[in-house]
Amino acid sequence: MSVNPESVSDLTRRTVLRRAAAAGLLATPAAGLLTGCVGGGNDEPTDQAEGEKTKDNPLGVKADAELEVVIFNGGLGTKYATDVHVPSYKAKFPQANVKFSQAEEIATVLQPRFTSNTPPDMVNNAGSKLMDQGALVQAGQVQDLTELFEADSLDIPGKKVKDTLIPGTIEQGSFNGKPYVLNYAFTVYGLWYDSALFEKNGWTAPKTWAEFTALCDKIKAAGITPYSYAGANAAYYQYLAILTSAAKIGGPDVLKNIDNLEPGAWTNDAVKQAAAAWAEIGAKYGNKAHLGLKHTEVQLQQNQGKVAFYPSGSWLENEQAKDTPPAFKYAVMPVPSVTAADKLPQTSIFASAGEMYFVSSKGKNPRGGMEYLRHMLSKAGAKGFTEQTKVLTVVQGAVDGVAVSPGLTSGNAMLTAAGSDYFSYRWPDWYKKLDDEARAATNELMFNGGSADRFCERMQKAADAVKNDPSIEKFKR
Amino acid sequence: MRYGRYPFIVGFLAAPVAIYVTFVIAPYAQAFYLAMTNWRGVSANPKFIGLQNFERLLQDDIFWKAVRHHGLLLLAVPLITIAIALFFAFMLNVGGGGRRGEMTGVWGSRFYRVVFFFPQVLAVVIVGVIFSRVYAPDDSGLLNGALTAVGLEPVLFMADPDIALWSIVAVLIWQAVGFYVVLFSAGMSSVPKEIYEAATIDGANRTNMFFRVTLPLLWDTLQVAWVYLGIAAFDAFAIVQVLSVDQGGPDGATTVLGMEIYRNAFSYSQFGYASAMGVALFFLTITFAALTLRVSKRETIEL
């Protein structure tokens, strides 16, 4: 199964058959639902487990089929899977054996299994050694999840799975319009600080750029590095901040154009203004030495009161839990507005569904894999995840009634204040090469005397190179 | 040839040859083939695209940057390492001068010999981690702690693009010197004592002893050392991966071919292109080894 509708080779026997079947059965609402009925394409294994579809079993899981689940063991751990989701699946299908395993290096462990066509059924593709999700989709290794999102929710009565999710979730995991990946953790991004320290000094979270720089002056005078990030491995936290500013100045389409590799997307005025504003922060309020530090080292310095503002996502609090002194209270604020004429309000934020989970289309039990995702997307499954990891999920309202930490509370409040004004981008996942270039360009901009013009031109050149490289699959949103 | 001789030879050779073919030759051959495909590492059927990957390679700035870095490593690492190792080995073995007709090292040479060998015992990754503390850009670093203590500005060893690669060179040398001290010591101890005695009687000082006697007699060992160090300079991947900022940064200032192969294969999922780089690296290494052996070819002095 190919994913690129623009390519001729898309018309495999399988898609032709499916389209023919769809044409013959016009009453069927979604052609994707027929995938299971048609099947039998050349490259598909024929012995995939399949049971009868009932009201109670909308995905047609074979009750006694073995299910293999592989979870990345990183910042979130694996307890949420072993203590919440696996038992939930087993409670529903007591005859099924759930083979659970974890891996620190997903690509090292799993890539050979995909190349030999013996993949596990459900994979949490994450961590620094994750597999290239776009390449997997391109190679037809990933199950179309349309059926899952159309199925009834496990424990939210009267709703389909897709209706229980935060808007944008399905799109975030879609490749050329088809959902292949579930991005399960919902992450909000902003500038993190210690609210206890700020309260002690009478500092308040700045809303405009003028307030921001004024406060940075005060913080600097107090002998604290006002703003920093780690150049050695986490420059992407900073380009996220720069592009957040760009989106606020010029509207979310700025990011969409970047994703779609539009001509001049990076040399846009909004990106330039944002880069110029941040370059000044780097030059005046940064610490050059942090170019040589890793994210954990700078985060530790923040915990020790040596760094005031730090750009990151909502996993930060959980990641630093061991090193955070009891007096330290994590809080997060939106990136301040750069100009008075910003298109988006100051409360708008970068937020996205992240942490990828997908089902192998060539596995033995893809229906079981999708069913497992349905358990993750149940209210109980989502609540259990947030309790174990302090990270929100894409399931709406699942955190209600859960006792939360200061950072999570602050992040939640920021998300509520943002309302529908949140945005994100996809290009770093789609084009890893562009991500590497952006890291280098950001470090140059913030630490090594770069300029906004240079940053924009450099990124535009790299984006054009990706666009003109026929070996890289292109995506649109 | 007598009956039964072939089965005997074949019987002994078959197993090692089979293992060598399976684990060395076959992967190499496969890499040559993959270099001509657009394989992305996630499917079983790569598509053949001829020499396209190599055409791209020629226009790839970062590839040439990595090649230039290898050039610098190739000059600096063997030259400096061998110079330091020779000096130390000479001091440890001959530097003490003659005592009762025997050449001895400087005082405490047995102790130094062990100490010099320490870095060789450490895994490369550990060396990288140690130096990430030595080179830390703020006063928590060993070097910068000392610099800031005397009131100097901290040096951004790994973060300054102008000195990052030299910082890597220093680590490579630090790690390699011990081994070559031992290698050269062995070479020196095999030089007959009479030659040194004769030189001493003729009134040779230490400098003369070193350049006129020791160095010529060590030629073979030096040649081997140069090839080994050259090949090590073609690798350097592990140290760069662990120690450098942003994996080969800042801004590609420390990248090497191994790093780019790794990046293209495992982060861009372009196994075909990465294989093409691997093939290029293979030829660079072979050319280097052949050239070194050819250029440095010289008659061994008959003893």
JSON list of C-alpha atoms in Angstrom, two decimals, chain A residues 108-264:
[
{"chain": "A", "resi": 108, "resn": "THR", "atom": "CA", "xyz": [18.03, -0.95, 16.72]},
{"chain": "A", "resi": 109, "resn": "VAL", "atom": "CA", "xyz": [15.59, -3.53, 18.03]},
{"chain": "A", "resi": 110, "resn": "LEU", "atom": "CA", "xyz": [12.76, -3.22, 15.55]},
{"chain": "A", "resi": 111, "resn": "GLN", "atom": "CA", "xyz": [14.14, -2.13, 12.19]},
{"chain": "A", "resi": 112, "resn": "PRO", "atom": "CA", "xyz": [15.47, -5.62, 11.36]},
{"chain": "A", "resi": 113, "resn": "ARG", "atom": "CA", "xyz": [12.08, -7.08, 12.14]},
{"chain": "A", "resi": 114, "resn": "PHE", "atom": "CA", "xyz": [10.39, -4.75, 9.69]},
{"chain": "A", "resi": 115, "resn": "THR", "atom": "CA", "xyz": [12.89, -5.53, 6.95]},
{"chain": "A", "resi": 116, "resn": "SER", "atom": "CA", "xyz": [12.31, -9.24, 7.51]},
{"chain": "A", "resi": 117, "resn": "ASN", "atom": "CA", "xyz": [8.52, -8.83, 7.54]},
{"chain": "A", "resi": 118, "resn": "THR", "atom": "CA", "xyz": [8.03, -10.11, 11.08]},
{"chain": "A", "resi": 119, "resn": "PRO", "atom": "CA", "xyz": [7.06, -6.87, 12.85]},
{"chain": "A", "resi": 120, "resn": "PRO", "atom": "CA", "xyz": [5.39, -6.65, 16.25]},
{"chain": "A", "resi": 121, "resn": "ASP", "atom": "CA", "xyz": [1.73, -5.64, 16.18]},
{"chain": "A", "resi": 122, "resn": "MET", "atom": "CA", "xyz": [1.82, -2.33, 18.05]},
{"chain": "A", "resi": 123, "resn": "VAL", "atom": "CA", "xyz": [4.84, -0.09, 18.37]},
{"chain": "A", "resi": 124, "resn": "ASN", "atom": "CA", "xyz": [5.56, 3.03, 20.40]},
{"chain": "A", "resi": 125, "resn": "ASN", "atom": "CA", "xyz": [7.98, 4.71, 18.01]},
{"chain": "A", "resi": 126, "resn": "ALA", "atom": "CA", "xyz": [9.83, 7.26, 20.13]},
{"chain": "A", "resi": 127, "resn": "GLY", "atom": "CA", "xyz": [13.14, 8.24, 21.65]},
{"chain": "A", "resi": 128, "resn": "SER", "atom": "CA", "xyz": [16.32, 9.50, 20.05]},
{"chain": "A", "resi": 129, "resn": "LYS", "atom": "CA", "xyz": [16.67, 6.26, 18.09]},
{"chain": "A", "resi": 130, "resn": "LEU", "atom": "CA", "xyz": [13.18, 6.16, 16.67]},
{"chain": "A", "resi": 131, "resn": "MET", "atom": "CA", "xyz": [12.49, 4.74, 13.24]},
{"chain": "A", "resi": 132, "resn": "ASP", "atom": "CA", "xyz": [11.75, 7.16, 10.42]},
{"chain": "A", "resi": 133, "resn": "GLN", "atom": "CA", "xyz": [7.97, 7.18, 10.55]},
{"chain": "A", "resi": 134, "resn": "GLY", "atom": "CA", "xyz": [7.61, 8.67, 7.07]},
{"chain": "A", "resi": 135, "resn": "ALA", "atom": "CA", "xyz": [9.82, 5.99, 5.57]},
{"chain": "A", "resi": 136, "resn": "LEU", "atom": "CA", "xyz": [7.78, 3.28, 7.31]},
{"chain": "A", "resi": 137, "resn": "VAL", "atom": "CA", "xyz": [4.54, 4.71, 5.94]},
{"chain": "A", "resi": 138, "resn": "GLN", "atom": "CA", "xyz": [6.09, 5.02, 2.52]},
{"chain": "A", "resi": 139, "resn": "ALA", "atom": "CA", "xyz": [7.14, 1.38, 2.63]},
{"chain": "A", "resi": 140, "resn": "GLY", "atom": "CA", "xyz": [3.57, 0.29, 3.40]},
{"chain": "A", "resi": 141, "resn": "GLN", "atom": "CA", "xyz": [4.44, -1.03, 6.85]},
{"chain": "A", "resi": 142, "resn": "VAL", "atom": "CA", "xyz": [1.87, 0.99, 8.74]},
{"chain": "A", "resi": 143, "resn": "GLN", "atom": "CA", "xyz": [-1.79, 0.17, 9.25]},
{"chain": "A", "resi": 144, "resn": "ASP", "atom": "CA", "xyz": [-4.39, 2.72, 8.17]},
{"chain": "A", "resi": 145, "resn": "LEU", "atom": "CA", "xyz": [-6.18, 3.67, 11.41]},
{"chain": "A", "resi": 146, "resn": "THR", "atom": "CA", "xyz": [-9.40, 4.98, 9.85]},
{"chain": "A", "resi": 147, "resn": "GLU", "atom": "CA", "xyz": [-11.31, 2.00, 11.20]},
{"chain": "A", "resi": 148, "resn": "LEU", "atom": "CA", "xyz": [-10.09, 2.61, 14.74]},
{"chain": "A", "resi": 149, "resn": "PHE", "atom": "CA", "xyz": [-11.16, 6.25, 14.75]},
{"chain": "A", "resi": 150, "resn": "GLU", "atom": "CA", "xyz": [-14.58, 5.32, 13.34]},
{"chain": "A", "resi": 151, "resn": "ALA", "atom": "CA", "xyz": [-15.15, 2.62, 15.98]},
{"chain": "A", "resi": 152, "resn": "ASP", "atom": "CA", "xyz": [-17.15, 3.20, 19.16]},
{"chain": "A", "resi": 153, "resn": "SER", "atom": "CA", "xyz": [-15.21, 4.36, 22.19]},
{"chain": "A", "resi": 154, "resn": "LEU", "atom": "CA", "xyz": [-14.48, 1.65, 24.73]},
{"chain": "A", "resi": 155, "resn": "ASP", "atom": "CA", "xyz": [-15.90, 3.39, 27.78]},
{"chain": "A", "resi": 156, "resn": "ILE", "atom": "CA", "xyz": [-17.35, 6.72, 26.70]},
{"chain": "A", "resi": 157, "resn": "PRO", "atom": "CA", "xyz": [-20.89, 5.81, 25.76]},
{"chain": "A", "resi": 158, "resn": "GLY", "atom": "CA", "xyz": [-22.43, 7.06, 22.54]},
{"chain": "A", "resi": 159, "resn": "LYS", "atom": "CA", "xyz": [-19.19, 8.41, 21.08]},
{"chain": "A", "resi": 160, "resn": "LYS", "atom": "CA", "xyz": [-16.90, 7.23, 18.37]},
{"chain": "A", "resi": 161, "resn": "VAL", "atom": "CA", "xyz": [-13.18, 7.19, 19.19]},
{"chain": "A", "resi": 162, "resn": "LYS", "atom": "CA", "xyz": [-12.57, 10.18, 16.91]},
{"chain": "A", "resi": 163, "resn": "ASP", "atom": "CA", "xyz": [-15.14, 12.26, 18.82]},
{"chain": "A", "resi": 164, "resn": "THR", "atom": "CA", "xyz": [-13.34, 11.79, 22.14]},
{"chain": "A", "resi": 165, "resn": "LEU", "atom": "CA", "xyz": [-10.07, 13.32, 20.95]},
{"chain": "A", "resi": 166, "resn": "ILE", "atom": "CA", "xyz": [-8.65, 16.82, 21.15]},
{"chain": "A", "resi": 167, "resn": "PRO", "atom": "CA", "xyz": [-9.20, 18.44, 17.72]},
{"chain": "A", "resi": 168, "resn": "GLY", "atom": "CA", "xyz": [-6.24, 18.03, 15.41]},
{"chain": "A", "resi": 169, "resn": "THR", "atom": "CA", "xyz": [-5.09, 14.71, 16.84]},
{"chain": "A", "resi": 170, "resn": "ILE", "atom": "CA", "xyz": [-5.94, 12.65, 13.79]},
{"chain": "A", "resi": 171, "resn": "GLU", "atom": "CA", "xyz": [-4.45, 15.21, 11.39]},
{"chain": "A", "resi": 172, "resn": "GLN", "atom": "CA", "xyz": [-1.23, 15.20, 13.43]},
{"chain": "A", "resi": 173, "resn": "GLY", "atom": "CA", "xyz": [-0.82, 11.48, 12.66]},
{"chain": "A", "resi": 174, "resn": "SER", "atom": "CA", "xyz": [-1.93, 11.66, 9.04]},
{"chain": "A", "resi": 175, "resn": "PHE", "atom": "CA", "xyz": [0.29, 11.27, 6.02]},
{"chain": "A", "resi": 176, "resn": "ASN", "atom": "CA", "xyz": [-1.21, 12.82, 2.90]},
{"chain": "A", "resi": 177, "resn": "GLY", "atom": "CA", "xyz": [-4.63, 12.79, 4.45]},
{"chain": "A", "resi": 178, "resn": "LYS", "atom": "CA", "xyz": [-4.72, 9.23, 5.78]},
{"chain": "A", "resi": 179, "resn": "PRO", "atom": "CA", "xyz": [-4.37, 8.49, 9.50]},
{"chain": "A", "resi": 180, "resn": "TYR", "atom": "CA", "xyz": [-1.51, 6.11, 10.16]},
{"chain": "A", "resi": 181, "resn": "VAL", "atom": "CA", "xyz": [-0.17, 7.13, 13.54]},
{"chain": "A", "resi": 182, "resn": "LEU", "atom": "CA", "xyz": [-1.72, 7.85, 16.89]},
{"chain": "A", "resi": 183, "resn": "ASN", "atom": "CA", "xyz": [0.04, 10.73, 18.62]},
{"chain": "A", "resi": 184, "resn": "TYR", "atom": "CA", "xyz": [-1.09, 10.01, 22.13]},
{"chain": "A", "resi": 185, "resn": "ALA", "atom": "CA", "xyz": [0.59, 12.39, 24.55]},
{"chain": "A", "resi": 186, "resn": "PHE", "atom": "CA", "xyz": [-0.64, 15.96, 24.38]},
{"chain": "A", "resi": 187, "resn": "THR", "atom": "CA", "xyz": [2.19, 18.36, 24.97]},
{"chain": "A", "resi": 188, "resn": "VAL", "atom": "CA", "xyz": [2.08, 22.11, 25.55]},
{"chain": "A", "resi": 189, "resn": "TYR", "atom": "CA", "xyz": [5.17, 24.19, 24.94]},
{"chain": "A", "resi": 190, "resn": "GLY", "atom": "CA", "xyz": [6.22, 27.45, 26.53]},
{"chain": "A", "resi": 191, "resn": "LEU", "atom": "CA", "xyz": [8.84, 29.13, 28.66]},
{"chain": "A", "resi": 192, "resn": "TRP", "atom": "CA", "xyz": [9.28, 27.35, 31.99]},
{"chain": "A", "resi": 193, "resn": "TYR", "atom": "CA", "xyz": [10.32, 29.09, 35.16]},
{"chain": "A", "resi": 194, "resn": "ASP", "atom": "CA", "xyz": [10.33, 28.65, 38.93]},
{"chain": "A", "resi": 195, "resn": "SER", "atom": "CA", "xyz": [7.22, 30.42, 40.21]},
{"chain": "A", "resi": 196, "resn": "ALA", "atom": "CA", "xyz": [8.59, 30.31, 43.77]},
{"chain": "A", "resi": 197, "resn": "LEU", "atom": "CA", "xyz": [11.72, 32.19, 42.70]},
{"chain": "A", "resi": 198, "resn": "PHE", "atom": "CA", "xyz": [9.67, 34.70, 40.72]},
{"chain": "A", "resi": 199, "resn": "GLU", "atom": "CA", "xyz": [7.31, 35.31, 43.63]},
{"chain": "A", "resi": 200, "resn": "LYS", "atom": "CA", "xyz": [10.20, 35.83, 46.01]},
{"chain": "A", "resi": 201, "resn": "ASN", "atom": "CA", "xyz": [11.66, 38.51, 43.73]},
{"chain": "A", "resi": 202, "resn": "GLY", "atom": "CA", "xyz": [8.35, 40.09, 42.80]},
{"chain": "A", "resi": 203, "resn": "TRP", "atom": "CA", "xyz": [8.75, 39.16, 39.15]},
{"chain": "A", "resi": 204, "resn": "THR", "atom": "CA", "xyz": [5.68, 38.42, 37.05]},
{"chain": "A", "resi": 205, "resn": "ALA", "atom": "CA", "xyz": [5.37, 36.50, 33.81]},
{"chain": "A", "resi": 206, "resn": "PRO", "atom": "CA", "xyz": [5.87, 39.03, 30.97]},
{"chain": "A", "resi": 207, "resn": "LYS", "atom": "CA", "xyz": [3.33, 39.33, 28.18]},
{"chain": "A", "resi": 208, "resn": "THR", "atom": "CA", "xyz": [5.01, 41.68, 25.70]},
{"chain": "A", "resi": 209, "resn": "TRP", "atom": "CA", "xyz": [8.52, 41.66, 24.34]},
{"chain": "A", "resi": 210, "resn": "ALA", "atom": "CA", "xyz": [9.31, 44.95, 26.10]},
{"chain": "A", "resi": 211, "resn": "GLU", "atom": "CA", "xyz": [8.21, 43.48, 29.42]},
{"chain": "A", "resi": 212, "resn": "PHE", "atom": "CA", "xyz": [10.21, 40.34, 28.63]},
{"chain": "A", "resi": 213, "resn": "THR", "atom": "CA", "xyz": [13.49, 42.18, 27.96]},
{"chain": "A", "resi": 214, "resn": "ALA", "atom": "CA", "xyz": [12.91, 44.51, 30.94]},
{"chain": "A", "resi": 215, "resn": "LEU", "atom": "CA", "xyz": [12.48, 41.51, 33.22]},
{"chain": "A", "resi": 216, "resn": "CYS", "atom": "CA", "xyz": [15.54, 39.83, 31.67]},
{"chain": "A", "resi": 217, "resn": "ASP", "atom": "CA", "xyz": [17.54, 42.95, 32.58]},
{"chain": "A", "resi": 218, "resn": "LYS", "atom": "CA", "xyz": [16.39, 42.64, 36.19]},
{"chain": "A", "resi": 219, "resn": "ILE", "atom": "CA", "xyz": [17.15, 38.94, 36.30]},
{"chain": "A", "resi": 220, "resn": "LYS", "atom": "CA", "xyz": [20.59, 39.53, 34.85]},
{"chain": "A", "resi": 221, "resn": "ALA", "atom": "CA", "xyz": [21.21, 42.19, 37.49]},
{"chain": "A", "resi": 222, "resn": "ALA", "atom": "CA", "xyz": [20.32, 39.58, 40.11]},
{"chain": "A", "resi": 223, "resn": "GLY", "atom": "CA", "xyz": [23.17, 37.41, 38.82]},
{"chain": "A", "resi": 224, "resn": "ILE", "atom": "CA", "xyz": [21.01, 34.79, 37.12]},
{"chain": "A", "resi": 225, "resn": "THR", "atom": "CA", "xyz": [21.23, 33.84, 33.44]},
{"chain": "A", "resi": 226, "resn": "PRO", "atom": "CA", "xyz": [17.87, 35.17, 32.21]},
{"chain": "A", "resi": 227, "resn": "TYR", "atom": "CA", "xyz": [17.32, 32.80, 29.31]},
{"chain": "A", "resi": 228, "resn": "SER", "atom": "CA", "xyz": [19.00, 29.66, 28.08]},
{"chain": "A", "resi": 229, "resn": "TYR", "atom": "CA", "xyz": [18.67, 26.37, 26.31]},
{"chain": "A", "resi": 230, "resn": "ALA", "atom": "CA", "xyz": [21.10, 23.53, 25.65]},
{"chain": "A", "resi": 231, "resn": "GLY", "atom": "CA", "xyz": [22.95, 23.79, 22.34]},
{"chain": "A", "resi": 232, "resn": "ALA", "atom": "CA", "xyz": [24.66, 20.41, 22.48]},
{"chain": "A", "resi": 233, "resn": "ASN", "atom": "CA", "xyz": [21.57, 18.32, 21.85]},
{"chain": "A", "resi": 234, "resn": "ALA", "atom": "CA", "xyz": [18.40, 20.36, 22.39]},
{"chain": "A", "resi": 235, "resn": "ALA", "atom": "CA", "xyz": [18.55, 23.25, 19.94]},
{"chain": "A", "resi": 236, "resn": "TYR", "atom": "CA", "xyz": [15.15, 22.15, 18.70]},
{"chain": "A", "resi": 237, "resn": "TYR", "atom": "CA", "xyz": [13.56, 23.53, 21.89]},
{"chain": "A", "resi": 238, "resn": "GLN", "atom": "CA", "xyz": [14.82, 26.91, 20.78]},
{"chain": "A", "resi": 239, "resn": "TYR", "atom": "CA", "xyz": [13.80, 26.80, 17.14]},
{"chain": "A", "resi": 240, "resn": "LEU", "atom": "CA", "xyz": [10.39, 25.82, 18.42]},
{"chain": "A", "resi": 241, "resn": "ALA", "atom": "CA", "xyz": [10.37, 29.05, 20.43]},
{"chain": "A", "resi": 242, "resn": "ILE", "atom": "CA", "xyz": [11.49, 31.08, 17.41]},
{"chain": "A", "resi": 243, "resn": "LEU", "atom": "CA", "xyz": [8.80, 29.58, 15.19]},
{"chain": "A", "resi": 244, "resn": "THR", "atom": "CA", "xyz": [6.20, 30.03, 17.92]},
{"chain": "A", "resi": 245, "resn": "SER", "atom": "CA", "xyz": [6.99, 33.75, 17.78]},
{"chain": "A", "resi": 246, "resn": "ALA", "atom": "CA", "xyz": [6.83, 33.65, 13.98]},
{"chain": "A", "resi": 247, "resn": "ALA", "atom": "CA", "xyz": [3.39, 32.02, 14.10]},
{"chain": "A", "resi": 248, "resn": "LYS", "atom": "CA", "xyz": [2.17, 34.61, 16.60]},
{"chain": "A", "resi": 249, "resn": "ILE", "atom": "CA", "xyz": [3.41, 37.46, 14.40]},
{"chain": "A", "resi": 250, "resn": "GLY", "atom": "CA", "xyz": [2.18, 36.14, 11.08]},
{"chain": "A", "resi": 251, "resn": "GLY", "atom": "CA", "xyz": [-0.49, 33.60, 11.97]},
{"chain": "A", "resi": 252, "resn": "PRO", "atom": "CA", "xyz": [-0.36, 29.78, 11.92]},
{"chain": "A", "resi": 253, "resn": "ASP", "atom": "CA", "xyz": [-0.11, 29.70, 8.12]},
{"chain": "A", "resi": 254, "resn": "VAL", "atom": "CA", "xyz": [3.54, 30.68, 8.50]},
{"chain": "A", "resi": 255, "resn": "LEU", "atom": "CA", "xyz": [4.14, 27.21, 9.94]},
{"chain": "A", "resi": 256, "resn": "LYS", "atom": "CA", "xyz": [1.90, 25.53, 7.41]},
{"chain": "A", "resi": 257, "resn": "ASN", "atom": "CA", "xyz": [3.92, 27.05, 4.58]},
{"chain": "A", "resi": 258, "resn": "ILE", "atom": "CA", "xyz": [7.12, 25.83, 6.20]},
{"chain": "A", "resi": 259, "resn": "ASP", "atom": "CA", "xyz": [5.65, 22.33, 6.49]},
{"chain": "A", "resi": 260, "resn": "ASN", "atom": "CA", "xyz": [4.58, 22.37, 2.87]},
{"chain": "A", "resi": 261, "resn": "LEU", "atom": "CA", "xyz": [8.01, 23.58, 1.70]},
{"chain": "A", "resi": 262, "resn": "GLU", "atom": "CA", "xyz": [6.44, 26.62, 0.03]},
{"chain": "A", "resi": 263, "resn": "PRO", "atom": "CA", "xyz": [8.89, 28.95, -1.71]},
{"chain": "A", "resi": 264, "resn": "GLY", "atom": "CA", "xyz": [10.06, 31.70, 0.62]}
]
